[in-house]
């Protein structure tokens, strides 16, 4: 059992066929992202159907559009704009003339002359030179292509759209109908945004695991409260790099990863990780270094965007990420140990202490795995913080918890709907070990660690650490009495 770092791949025209999805699975992805800013209902429906045909339970994460502005449909899919040229921005769905760019924003008349407007995460930069009715005229500062559905960033301006737009609500309803349980939430600004989304989901009679995307200065400032309300975080470097000075992105990424690790919540590092592989079969050295760096910093998951959505080498991109993660992931515990030890003195709860003890025991005893029966995933997430060298085998009765745990570093979740909590402790341990023994994950000579709550019935939380030799427990059987 390898592949502790989780890989999230964005699906798109390059990868939506079943045979390609199968290859993505085989290359080692752990979840698929559907970016709701692109495609239409029929393509999104097709993606979900094709994924589920191969694996009905495969984790799918929708990424909301959020209160953002995008270009409409551009003729021939992209237009090259030159430095010094003037473009006219209007609210429209489709481009009618070459020098007019349609955008999906009704308040263009609020944007003052002199404002910087960036397209496609800053690829093309421009400045407003004139307002005329509802149209804005901008002068291009650096040239490049402007494509269909590309992000439009108006610097220093707070977009006048509600946190949950009508479009987002429709997209979320669609995801709920399709029984999707993971969501990356765009442009979260505060904990209140997440609370309002939870209320909206509750009104729809459901819950989802929510990954807040940190992509603005406001979100960076409110990280602690956002993290508290969220199930996980995504470092959305595309927007971060245009909303804030680009050179600040590395230190923000570092801070977010540390804070998520400390809270025991999964963090995904996203955007341009192997960007050049959209066109090339091999990444740049800098990209390989970026992926390695995110892993060594303690990221739970790394993401592929256009590389797998529209790129020429989607499968190779996943394979490359796997090669890099396999090279570095076993080194993470040594690197994070120093700062973790300092942080935790005097702050540890009982369950956190047991998780830490499980990590230490696994290293000293050379354990094959740490087993955690878990209701909410909390225990498994807490062990994952220490990045042990052996897998964390988590079994839970809750399918939404399984989905989340697929994105947590080093955790291999299993849905165990038959788990009975009225078993005595030994019998529960026996059943778990027997399962992993029969499926070939454990063998007789292995030692394993189980952490759980001593009183399964009252669910008082994790307070027990046990160490077993697989051979002994298999010999002793369900009741713990050896026949010999
Ligand atoms: N479903 C899709 N259909 C077509 N193209 C897609 C799809 N998903 C992604 N893409 C393409 O891949 C590019 C990168 O994907 P990514 O998901 O990072 O989007 P993005 O537009 O940069 O926005 P975001 O900030 O939401 O991530 C997109 O700009 C788009 O061109
Ligand atoms: C993923 C995303 O939305 C970003 O990087 O901005």
Short mmCIF file of C-alpha atoms and ligand atoms in Angstrom, two decimals:
data_model
loop_
_atom_site.label_atom_id
_atom_site.label_comp_id
_atom_site.label_asym_id
_atom_site.label_seq_id
_atom_site.Cartn_x
_atom_site.Cartn_y
_atom_site.Cartn_z
CA UNK A 1 0.00 0.00 0.00
CA UNK A 2 1.71 3.11 -1.27
CA UNK A 3 0.67 6.51 -2.62
CA UNK A 4 0.15 8.43 0.61
CA UNK A 5 -0.13 11.81 -1.08
CA UNK A 6 -3.56 12.25 -2.61
CA UNK A 7 -3.99 13.38 -6.20
CA UNK A 8 -7.04 15.29 -7.36
CA UNK A 9 -7.49 15.51 -11.14
CA UNK A 10 -9.78 17.95 -12.92
CA UNK A 11 -11.88 16.24 -15.56
CA UNK A 12 -12.58 17.90 -18.91
CA UNK A 13 -12.72 17.25 -22.64
CA UNK A 14 -9.27 15.59 -22.57
CA UNK A 15 -10.24 13.00 -19.96
CA UNK A 16 -14.01 12.44 -20.01
CA UNK A 17 -14.08 9.21 -22.01
CA UNK A 18 -14.42 6.05 -19.88
CA UNK A 19 -11.19 4.52 -21.17
CA UNK A 20 -9.26 7.67 -20.20
CA UNK A 21 -10.92 7.83 -16.79
CA UNK A 22 -9.86 4.22 -16.29
CA UNK A 23 -6.28 5.23 -17.13
CA UNK A 24 -6.49 8.12 -14.62
CA UNK A 25 -7.58 5.61 -11.97
CA UNK A 26 -4.75 3.28 -12.87
CA UNK A 27 -2.22 6.11 -12.77
CA UNK A 28 -3.23 6.70 -9.16
CA UNK A 29 -5.73 9.54 -8.75
CA UNK A 30 -7.80 9.61 -5.55
CA UNK A 31 -10.59 11.99 -6.53
CA UNK A 32 -11.93 13.84 -9.57
CA UNK A 33 -12.74 17.55 -9.65
CA UNK A 34 -15.44 19.04 -11.84
CA UNK A 35 -14.98 22.78 -12.26
CA UNK A 36 -18.52 24.16 -12.50
CA UNK A 37 -17.19 27.30 -14.24
CA UNK A 38 -16.74 25.27 -17.40
CA UNK A 39 -18.83 22.97 -19.53
CA UNK A 40 -22.62 22.70 -19.46
CA UNK A 41 -25.10 20.44 -17.66
CA UNK A 42 -24.98 17.79 -20.30
CA UNK A 43 -21.18 17.51 -20.22
CA UNK A 44 -21.14 17.59 -16.41
CA UNK A 45 -23.78 14.85 -16.34
CA UNK A 46 -21.77 12.80 -18.79
CA UNK A 47 -18.61 13.14 -16.68
CA UNK A 48 -20.41 11.90 -13.58
CA UNK A 49 -22.02 8.99 -15.45
CA UNK A 50 -18.74 7.92 -17.00
CA UNK A 51 -16.91 8.02 -13.66
CA UNK A 52 -19.65 6.10 -11.86
CA UNK A 53 -19.88 3.47 -14.58
CA UNK A 54 -16.34 2.50 -13.60
CA UNK A 55 -16.59 3.06 -9.87
CA UNK A 56 -19.86 4.04 -8.26
CA UNK A 57 -18.19 5.33 -5.10
CA UNK A 58 -15.28 7.22 -6.60
CA UNK A 59 -14.93 10.59 -4.84
CA UNK A 60 -16.11 13.48 -7.03
CA UNK A 61 -15.62 17.07 -5.93
CA UNK A 62 -17.46 19.96 -7.51
CA UNK A 63 -15.72 23.31 -7.57
CA UNK A 64 -18.23 26.16 -7.54
CA UNK A 65 -18.00 29.15 -9.82
CA UNK A 66 -18.59 31.57 -6.96
CA UNK A 67 -18.93 35.34 -7.15
CA UNK A 68 -16.46 35.81 -9.96
CA UNK A 69 -16.42 37.29 -13.45
CA UNK A 70 -15.58 35.32 -16.58
CA UNK A 71 -15.33 36.03 -20.28
CA UNK A 72 -18.22 34.80 -22.42
CA UNK A 73 -17.93 32.80 -25.61
CA UNK A 74 -15.02 34.11 -27.69
CA UNK A 75 -15.06 33.59 -31.48
CA UNK A 76 -12.79 30.68 -32.43
CA UNK A 77 -12.36 30.05 -28.68
CA UNK A 78 -9.57 32.63 -28.20
CA UNK A 79 -8.49 36.04 -29.47
CA UNK A 80 -4.90 37.32 -29.44
CA UNK A 81 -4.69 40.86 -28.12
CA UNK A 82 -1.65 43.08 -28.65
CA UNK A 83 0.07 45.55 -26.30
CA UNK A 84 -1.43 49.04 -26.64
CA UNK A 85 -4.63 47.87 -28.32
CA UNK A 86 -7.98 48.93 -26.93
CA UNK A 87 -10.71 46.45 -26.05
CA UNK A 88 -14.36 47.10 -25.25
CA UNK A 89 -15.81 45.10 -22.35
CA UNK A 90 -19.57 44.59 -22.29
CA UNK A 91 -21.96 42.34 -20.42
CA UNK A 92 -22.85 39.65 -22.92
CA UNK A 93 -22.70 35.90 -23.44
CA UNK A 94 -21.05 35.91 -26.84
CA UNK A 95 -18.41 37.92 -28.69
CA UNK A 96 -19.82 39.83 -31.67
CA UNK A 97 -16.78 41.82 -32.81
CA UNK A 98 -13.06 40.99 -32.52
CA UNK A 99 -12.20 43.94 -30.24
CA UNK A 100 -15.18 43.46 -27.92
CA UNK A 101 -14.85 41.08 -24.98
CA UNK A 102 -18.09 39.73 -23.49
CA UNK A 103 -18.14 39.25 -19.70
CA UNK A 104 -20.80 38.01 -17.28
CA UNK A 105 -20.95 41.09 -15.02
CA UNK A 106 -23.77 43.64 -14.91
CA UNK A 107 -21.99 46.42 -12.98
CA UNK A 108 -19.17 47.41 -15.33
CA UNK A 109 -20.24 51.04 -14.98
CA UNK A 110 -18.92 50.98 -11.37
CA UNK A 111 -15.30 50.40 -12.40
CA UNK A 112 -13.31 53.64 -12.41
CA UNK A 113 -10.79 54.75 -15.03
CA UNK A 114 -7.27 53.62 -14.07
CA UNK A 115 -8.38 50.25 -12.61
CA UNK A 116 -6.31 47.21 -13.62
CA UNK A 117 -8.26 44.37 -15.19
CA UNK A 118 -6.55 40.99 -15.59
CA UNK A 119 -7.64 38.07 -17.75
CA UNK A 120 -6.92 34.36 -17.25
CA UNK A 121 -5.20 34.61 -13.85
CA UNK A 122 -3.08 37.55 -15.04
CA UNK A 123 -1.96 36.22 -18.42
CA UNK A 124 -3.28 39.38 -20.06
CA UNK A 125 -3.22 42.67 -18.14
CA UNK A 126 -5.10 45.83 -19.02
CA UNK A 127 -6.12 49.21 -17.62
CA UNK A 128 -9.46 50.99 -17.85
CA UNK A 129 -9.14 54.12 -20.02
CA UNK A 130 -12.79 55.08 -20.55
CA UNK A 131 -16.32 54.34 -19.38
CA UNK A 132 -19.20 54.68 -21.83
CA UNK A 133 -22.64 53.71 -20.58
CA UNK A 134 -22.38 50.08 -19.58
CA UNK A 135 -19.22 49.51 -21.62
CA UNK A 136 -15.63 49.78 -20.40
CA UNK A 137 -12.69 50.51 -22.65
CA UNK A 138 -9.38 49.02 -21.55
CA UNK A 139 -5.85 49.37 -22.94
CA UNK A 140 -3.84 46.16 -23.12
CA UNK A 141 -0.58 46.27 -21.11
CA UNK A 142 0.81 42.83 -21.87
CA UNK A 143 -0.33 40.77 -24.80
CA UNK A 144 -1.59 37.22 -25.01
CA UNK A 145 -4.69 35.21 -25.79
CA UNK A 146 -8.06 35.81 -24.16
CA UNK A 147 -10.14 32.65 -24.30
CA UNK A 148 -13.70 31.55 -23.62
CA UNK A 149 -14.69 31.30 -19.96
CA UNK A 150 -11.46 32.82 -18.63
CA UNK A 151 -11.30 34.54 -15.26
CA UNK A 152 -11.56 38.35 -15.20
CA UNK A 153 -9.98 39.94 -12.11
CA UNK A 154 -10.71 43.58 -11.33
CA UNK A 155 -7.93 44.61 -8.96
CA UNK A 156 -8.85 46.46 -5.79
CA UNK A 157 -12.57 46.01 -6.40
CA UNK A 158 -15.01 43.87 -4.44
CA UNK A 159 -17.27 42.14 -6.95
CA UNK A 160 -20.90 43.09 -6.31
CA UNK A 161 -22.27 39.57 -6.32
CA UNK A 162 -23.67 37.59 -3.38
CA UNK A 163 -21.43 34.85 -1.96
CA UNK A 164 -23.88 32.23 -3.26
CA UNK A 165 -25.01 33.33 -6.70
CA UNK A 166 -28.13 31.97 -8.42
CA UNK A 167 -25.84 30.03 -10.71
CA UNK A 168 -24.04 28.46 -7.74
CA UNK A 169 -27.37 27.47 -6.19
CA UNK A 170 -28.38 25.71 -9.39
CA UNK A 171 -25.01 23.98 -9.59
CA UNK A 172 -25.24 22.87 -5.97
CA UNK A 173 -28.78 21.53 -6.48
CA UNK A 174 -27.51 19.58 -9.45
CA UNK A 175 -24.63 18.17 -7.37
CA UNK A 176 -27.03 17.20 -4.58
CA UNK A 177 -29.29 15.41 -7.08
CA UNK A 178 -26.23 13.55 -8.33
CA UNK A 179 -25.30 12.60 -4.75
CA UNK A 180 -21.97 14.39 -4.85
CA UNK A 181 -20.58 14.83 -1.35
CA UNK A 182 -17.44 16.97 -1.79
CA UNK A 183 -17.38 20.65 -2.67
CA UNK A 184 -14.59 23.18 -3.19
CA UNK A 185 -16.12 26.53 -2.36
CA UNK A 186 -14.86 29.48 -4.39
CA UNK A 187 -14.18 32.95 -3.00
CA UNK A 188 -14.91 32.23 0.64
CA UNK A 189 -14.22 35.43 2.57
CA UNK A 190 -15.20 34.57 6.13
CA UNK A 191 -16.60 31.82 8.36
CA UNK A 192 -20.06 33.36 7.85
CA UNK A 193 -19.90 32.47 4.15
CA UNK A 194 -19.42 28.80 5.02
CA UNK A 195 -22.14 28.97 7.68
CA UNK A 196 -24.57 30.36 5.10
CA UNK A 197 -23.64 27.58 2.66
CA UNK A 198 -24.24 24.96 5.35
CA UNK A 199 -27.68 26.46 6.01
CA UNK A 200 -28.43 26.35 2.31
CA UNK A 201 -27.43 22.68 2.17
CA UNK A 202 -29.46 21.93 5.30
CA UNK A 203 -32.50 23.49 3.61
CA UNK A 204 -31.91 21.09 0.71
CA UNK A 205 -31.86 18.29 3.30
CA UNK A 206 -28.21 17.39 2.91
CA UNK A 207 -24.64 18.04 3.97
CA UNK A 208 -21.43 18.04 1.99
CA UNK A 209 -17.77 18.07 2.94
CA UNK A 210 -16.66 21.64 2.27
CA UNK A 211 -13.17 22.66 1.15
CA UNK A 212 -12.88 26.42 1.41
CA UNK A 213 -10.77 27.89 -1.36
CA UNK A 214 -8.36 30.50 -0.08
CA UNK A 215 -7.98 32.89 -3.00
CA UNK A 216 -8.22 36.45 -1.68
CA UNK A 217 -6.41 38.61 0.86
CA UNK A 218 -9.58 38.70 2.95
CA UNK A 219 -9.66 34.89 3.14
CA UNK A 220 -5.97 34.78 4.07
CA UNK A 221 -6.65 37.24 6.90
CA UNK A 222 -9.63 35.18 8.11
CA UNK A 223 -7.99 31.79 7.65
CA UNK A 224 -8.36 30.66 11.26
CA UNK A 225 -12.13 31.17 11.45
CA UNK A 226 -12.66 29.78 7.93
CA UNK A 227 -10.65 26.67 8.80
CA UNK A 228 -12.72 26.17 11.93
CA UNK A 229 -15.96 26.01 9.88
CA UNK A 230 -14.53 23.99 6.96
CA UNK A 231 -13.77 20.31 6.45
CA UNK A 232 -10.67 21.15 4.43
CA UNK A 233 -8.91 23.93 2.55
CA UNK A 234 -7.71 24.46 -1.00
CA UNK A 235 -4.77 26.78 -1.66
CA UNK A 236 -6.18 28.31 -4.87
CA UNK A 237 -2.95 29.73 -6.20
CA UNK A 238 -4.44 30.90 -9.52
CA UNK A 239 -6.53 33.59 -7.93
CA UNK A 240 -4.21 34.19 -5.00
CA UNK A 241 -1.53 35.14 -7.50
CA UNK A 242 -3.64 37.90 -9.03
CA UNK A 243 -5.46 39.05 -5.92
CA UNK A 244 -2.18 39.44 -4.01
CA UNK A 245 1.40 40.13 -5.11
CA UNK A 246 2.60 36.96 -6.83
CA UNK A 247 5.73 36.74 -4.70
CA UNK A 248 3.61 36.37 -1.56
CA UNK A 249 1.98 33.12 -2.76
CA UNK A 250 4.78 30.76 -1.54
CA UNK A 251 4.72 32.04 2.02
CA UNK A 252 0.91 32.04 2.12
CA UNK A 253 0.90 28.44 0.87
CA UNK A 254 3.37 27.50 3.61
CA UNK A 255 1.28 29.19 6.31
CA UNK A 256 -1.98 27.60 5.14
CA UNK A 257 -0.48 24.10 5.00
CA UNK A 258 0.97 24.43 8.52
CA UNK A 259 -2.29 25.70 9.94
CA UNK A 260 -4.31 22.90 8.30
CA UNK A 261 -1.83 20.26 9.51
CA UNK A 262 -2.08 21.65 13.00
CA UNK A 263 -5.88 21.54 12.90
CA UNK A 264 -5.87 18.03 11.43
CA UNK A 265 -7.82 19.10 8.34
CA UNK A 266 -6.86 18.19 4.78
CA UNK A 267 -5.25 20.79 2.54
CA UNK A 268 -5.11 20.65 -1.26
CA UNK A 269 -2.47 22.62 -3.17
CA UNK A 270 -3.86 23.68 -6.53
CA UNK A 271 -3.07 25.31 -9.86
CA UNK A 272 -0.24 25.23 -12.36
CA UNK A 273 1.56 22.40 -10.58
CA UNK A 274 2.66 20.81 -13.87
CA UNK A 275 1.34 23.56 -16.16
CA UNK A 276 3.83 23.01 -19.00
CA UNK A 277 2.51 19.43 -19.35
CA UNK A 278 -0.58 20.89 -21.03
CA UNK A 279 1.68 20.96 -24.09
CA UNK A 280 4.78 18.93 -23.24
CA UNK A 281 5.34 15.32 -22.28
CA UNK A 282 7.82 16.31 -19.57
CA UNK A 283 7.45 19.03 -16.94
CA UNK A 284 10.00 21.73 -16.18
CA UNK A 285 12.48 21.25 -13.32
CA UNK A 286 10.78 24.14 -11.55
CA UNK A 287 7.41 22.37 -11.68
CA UNK A 288 8.89 19.13 -10.33
CA UNK A 289 10.40 21.17 -7.54
CA UNK A 290 7.06 22.87 -6.83
CA UNK A 291 5.25 19.54 -6.48
CA UNK A 292 8.03 18.11 -4.27
CA UNK A 293 8.00 21.27 -2.16
CA UNK A 294 4.23 21.10 -1.54
CA UNK A 295 4.59 17.46 -0.43
CA UNK A 296 7.52 18.24 1.87
CA UNK A 297 5.59 21.14 3.37
CA UNK A 298 2.88 18.67 4.39
CA UNK A 299 0.13 19.02 1.76
CA UNK A 300 -2.46 16.26 1.94
CA UNK A 301 -3.38 16.48 -1.72
CA UNK A 302 -2.03 18.00 -4.90
CA UNK A 303 -4.21 18.98 -7.81
CA UNK A 304 -4.06 18.90 -11.59
CA UNK A 305 -6.16 21.50 -13.46
CA UNK A 306 -5.83 22.14 -17.18
CA UNK A 307 -3.14 19.42 -17.29
CA UNK A 308 -5.89 16.81 -17.07
CA UNK A 309 -8.93 18.86 -18.19
CA UNK A 310 -7.66 19.96 -21.57
CA UNK A 311 -3.97 19.08 -21.73
CA UNK A 312 -2.23 16.83 -24.22
CA UNK A 313 -0.68 14.56 -21.58
CA UNK A 314 -3.23 13.99 -18.83
CA UNK A 315 -2.15 10.48 -17.89
CA UNK A 316 1.52 11.31 -17.93
CA UNK A 317 0.80 14.30 -15.69
CA UNK A 318 -0.73 12.02 -13.06
CA UNK A 319 2.12 9.53 -13.44
CA UNK A 320 4.62 12.36 -12.98
CA UNK A 321 2.89 13.51 -9.80
CA UNK A 322 3.00 9.96 -8.50
CA UNK A 323 6.70 9.60 -9.25
CA UNK A 324 7.43 12.83 -7.40
CA UNK A 325 5.19 12.03 -4.44
CA UNK A 326 6.59 8.52 -4.06
CA UNK A 327 10.07 9.99 -4.03
CA UNK A 328 9.38 12.48 -1.22
CA UNK A 329 6.33 11.57 0.84
CA UNK A 330 8.10 9.25 3.28
CA UNK A 331 10.43 12.10 4.27
CA UNK A 332 7.71 14.43 5.47
CA UNK A 333 7.42 13.20 9.06
CA UNK A 334 11.09 13.97 9.74
CA UNK A 335 10.72 17.50 8.41
CA UNK A 336 7.53 18.45 10.24
CA UNK A 337 8.57 16.82 13.55
CA UNK A 338 10.53 19.81 14.77
CA UNK A 339 7.80 22.40 14.56
CA UNK A 340 5.06 19.97 15.60
CA UNK A 341 6.80 19.03 18.85
CA UNK A 342 7.15 22.67 19.86
CA UNK A 343 3.54 23.50 19.07
CA UNK A 344 1.96 20.71 21.00
CA UNK A 345 3.39 20.87 24.47
CA UNK A 346 0.51 21.49 26.86
CA UNK A 347 -2.12 21.71 24.12
CA UNK A 348 -2.93 18.11 23.46
CA UNK A 349 -6.38 16.57 23.97
CA UNK A 350 -6.78 12.86 24.80
CA UNK A 351 -7.62 11.76 21.25
CA UNK A 352 -4.79 13.85 19.83
CA UNK A 353 -2.38 12.34 22.33
CA UNK A 354 -3.42 8.80 21.36
CA UNK A 355 -2.94 9.69 17.69
CA UNK A 356 0.53 10.99 18.41
CA UNK A 357 1.37 7.92 20.50
CA UNK A 358 0.15 5.71 17.63
CA UNK A 359 2.52 7.50 15.30
CA UNK A 360 5.48 7.03 17.64
CA UNK A 361 4.59 3.39 18.31
CA UNK A 362 4.28 2.69 14.59
CA UNK A 363 7.77 4.06 13.98
CA UNK A 364 9.42 2.27 16.90
CA UNK A 365 7.71 -1.07 16.38
CA UNK A 366 7.95 -0.99 12.60
CA UNK A 367 4.19 -1.51 12.42
CA UNK A 368 2.64 -2.49 9.11
CA UNK A 369 -0.40 -0.25 9.63
CA UNK A 370 -2.36 1.87 12.07
CA UNK A 371 -6.01 0.80 12.18
CA UNK A 372 -8.65 3.30 13.22
CA UNK A 373 -12.32 2.48 13.44
CA UNK A 374 -13.76 6.00 13.20
CA UNK A 375 -17.18 7.63 13.22
CA UNK A 376 -16.31 11.11 12.00
CA UNK A 377 -12.83 10.55 10.61
CA UNK A 378 -11.39 12.71 13.39
CA UNK A 379 -9.03 10.02 14.72
CA UNK A 380 -7.70 9.12 11.27
CA UNK A 381 -7.13 12.80 10.46
CA UNK A 382 -5.28 13.26 13.70
CA UNK A 383 -2.88 10.40 13.02
CA UNK A 384 -2.34 11.66 9.49
CA UNK A 385 -0.97 14.93 10.92
CA UNK A 386 2.18 13.06 11.93
CA UNK A 387 2.71 11.60 8.45
CA UNK A 388 3.61 8.08 9.63
CA UNK A 389 5.55 5.74 7.34
CA UNK A 390 2.83 3.08 7.49
CA UNK A 391 -0.72 3.42 6.12
CA UNK A 392 -3.63 4.51 8.28
CA UNK A 393 -6.44 2.05 7.64
CA UNK A 394 -9.68 3.78 8.59
CA UNK A 395 -13.01 2.04 8.64
CA UNK A 396 -16.22 3.93 9.09
CA UNK A 397 -19.94 3.42 8.64
CA UNK A 398 -20.44 6.83 7.06
CA UNK A 399 -19.96 7.09 3.29
CA UNK A 400 -19.39 10.88 3.34
CA UNK A 401 -16.53 10.38 5.83
CA UNK A 402 -15.00 7.84 3.44
CA UNK A 403 -15.12 10.44 0.66
CA UNK A 404 -13.33 13.03 2.77
CA UNK A 405 -10.71 10.58 3.99
CA UNK A 406 -9.78 9.77 0.40
CA UNK A 407 -8.23 13.26 0.38
CA UNK A 408 -6.36 12.89 3.67
CA UNK A 409 -2.65 12.04 3.46
CA UNK A 410 -1.79 8.42 4.23
CA UNK A 411 -5.36 7.39 5.04
CA UNK A 412 -6.92 4.44 3.22
CA UNK A 413 -10.61 4.53 4.10
CA UNK A 414 -13.07 1.67 3.96
CA UNK A 415 -16.83 1.78 4.24
CA UNK A 416 -17.91 -0.74 6.86
CA UNK A 417 -21.67 -0.45 7.06
CA UNK A 418 -21.91 -3.71 9.01
CA UNK A 419 -19.65 -2.53 11.83
CA UNK A 420 -21.43 -3.12 15.10
CA UNK A 421 -20.56 -0.96 18.03
CA UNK A 422 -21.90 -3.41 20.58
CA UNK A 423 -19.01 -5.79 20.09
CA UNK A 424 -16.48 -6.12 22.85
CA UNK A 425 -13.17 -4.56 22.13
CA UNK A 426 -11.29 -7.67 21.32
CA UNK A 427 -13.95 -8.88 18.87
CA UNK A 428 -13.90 -5.56 17.03
CA UNK A 429 -10.12 -5.68 16.74
CA UNK A 430 -10.28 -9.27 15.56
CA UNK A 431 -12.80 -8.44 12.85
CA UNK A 432 -10.75 -5.53 11.58
CA UNK A 433 -7.53 -7.49 11.47
CA UNK A 434 -9.24 -10.47 9.91
CA UNK A 435 -10.59 -8.27 7.11
CA UNK A 436 -7.19 -6.82 6.24
CA UNK A 437 -5.56 -10.24 6.61
CA UNK A 438 -8.03 -11.89 4.24
CA UNK A 439 -7.67 -9.11 1.68
CA UNK A 440 -3.90 -9.59 1.70
CA UNK A 441 -3.02 -6.20 3.20
CA UNK A 442 -1.73 -7.73 6.42
CA UNK A 443 0.24 -10.92 6.77
CA UNK A 444 1.06 -13.15 9.75
CA UNK A 445 4.42 -11.64 10.59
CA UNK A 446 3.04 -8.08 10.80
CA UNK A 447 2.54 -5.99 13.88
CA UNK A 448 -0.27 -3.49 13.84
CA UNK A 449 -1.61 -0.72 16.01
CA UNK A 450 -5.27 -0.11 16.69
CA UNK A 451 -6.57 3.09 18.22
CA UNK A 452 -10.17 3.39 19.31
CA UNK A 453 -12.51 4.35 22.14
CA UNK A 454 -12.56 1.97 25.10
CA UNK A 455 -16.32 2.22 25.37
CA UNK A 456 -17.69 1.78 21.88
CA UNK A 457 -21.28 2.17 23.02
CA UNK A 458 -21.01 5.59 24.61
CA UNK A 459 -18.73 7.05 21.94
CA UNK A 460 -16.55 8.92 24.37
CA UNK A 461 -13.78 9.31 21.82
CA UNK A 462 -10.43 7.72 21.20
CA UNK A 463 -8.55 6.84 24.38
CA UNK A 464 -7.05 3.44 23.70
CA UNK A 465 -3.96 2.24 21.87
CA UNK A 466 -3.40 -1.46 21.32
CA UNK A 467 -0.57 -3.29 19.64
CA UNK A 468 -1.10 -6.73 18.16
CA UNK A 469 0.84 -9.32 16.33
CA UNK A 470 -1.39 -10.41 13.43
CA UNK A 471 -0.33 -14.01 13.91
CA UNK A 472 -1.51 -14.07 17.54
CA UNK A 473 -4.87 -12.55 16.86
CA UNK A 474 -5.62 -14.81 13.90
CA UNK A 475 -4.66 -17.85 15.99
CA UNK A 476 -6.78 -16.75 18.94
CA UNK A 477 -9.95 -16.14 16.91
CA UNK A 478 -13.01 -14.00 17.58
CA UNK A 479 -13.30 -14.69 21.29
CA UNK A 480 -9.65 -14.18 22.01
CA UNK A 481 -9.20 -17.76 23.24
CA UNK A 482 -6.63 -19.88 21.50
CA UNK A 483 -7.85 -23.37 20.51
CA UNK A 484 -4.38 -24.73 21.04
N1 LIG B 1 -15.01 20.98 -17.88
C1 LIG B 1 -14.16 21.67 -18.62
N2 LIG B 1 -14.41 21.90 -19.93
C2 LIG B 1 -13.57 22.60 -20.68
N3 LIG B 1 -12.42 23.15 -20.24
C3 LIG B 1 -12.13 22.98 -18.95
C4 LIG B 1 -12.98 22.25 -18.07
N4 LIG B 1 -12.42 22.27 -16.84
C5 LIG B 1 -11.29 22.99 -16.94
N5 LIG B 1 -11.09 23.41 -18.21
C6 LIG B 1 -9.97 24.19 -18.77
O1 LIG B 1 -8.82 24.05 -17.96
C7 LIG B 1 -8.38 25.33 -17.51
C8 LIG B 1 -7.81 25.20 -16.10
O2 LIG B 1 -8.74 24.58 -15.27
P1 LIG B 1 -9.13 25.18 -13.86
O3 LIG B 1 -10.11 24.25 -13.31
O4 LIG B 1 -7.93 25.53 -13.08
O5 LIG B 1 -9.93 26.51 -14.28
P2 LIG B 1 -9.77 28.05 -14.16
O6 LIG B 1 -10.56 28.60 -15.26
O7 LIG B 1 -8.35 28.45 -14.02
O8 LIG B 1 -10.59 28.41 -12.91
P3 LIG B 1 -10.58 28.17 -11.37
O9 LIG B 1 -10.05 29.42 -10.77
O10 LIG B 1 -12.02 27.95 -11.08
O11 LIG B 1 -9.73 26.98 -11.10
C9 LIG B 1 -9.60 26.22 -17.61
O12 LIG B 1 -9.28 27.57 -17.77
C10 LIG B 1 -10.28 25.67 -18.84
O13 LIG B 1 -9.73 26.21 -19.99
C1 LIG B 2 -8.23 26.44 -8.21
C2 LIG B 2 -8.53 27.86 -8.31
O1 LIG B 2 -9.67 28.24 -8.33
C3 LIG B 2 -7.45 28.81 -8.33
O2 LIG B 2 -6.28 28.41 -8.26
O3 LIG B 2 -7.74 30.01 -8.39
#
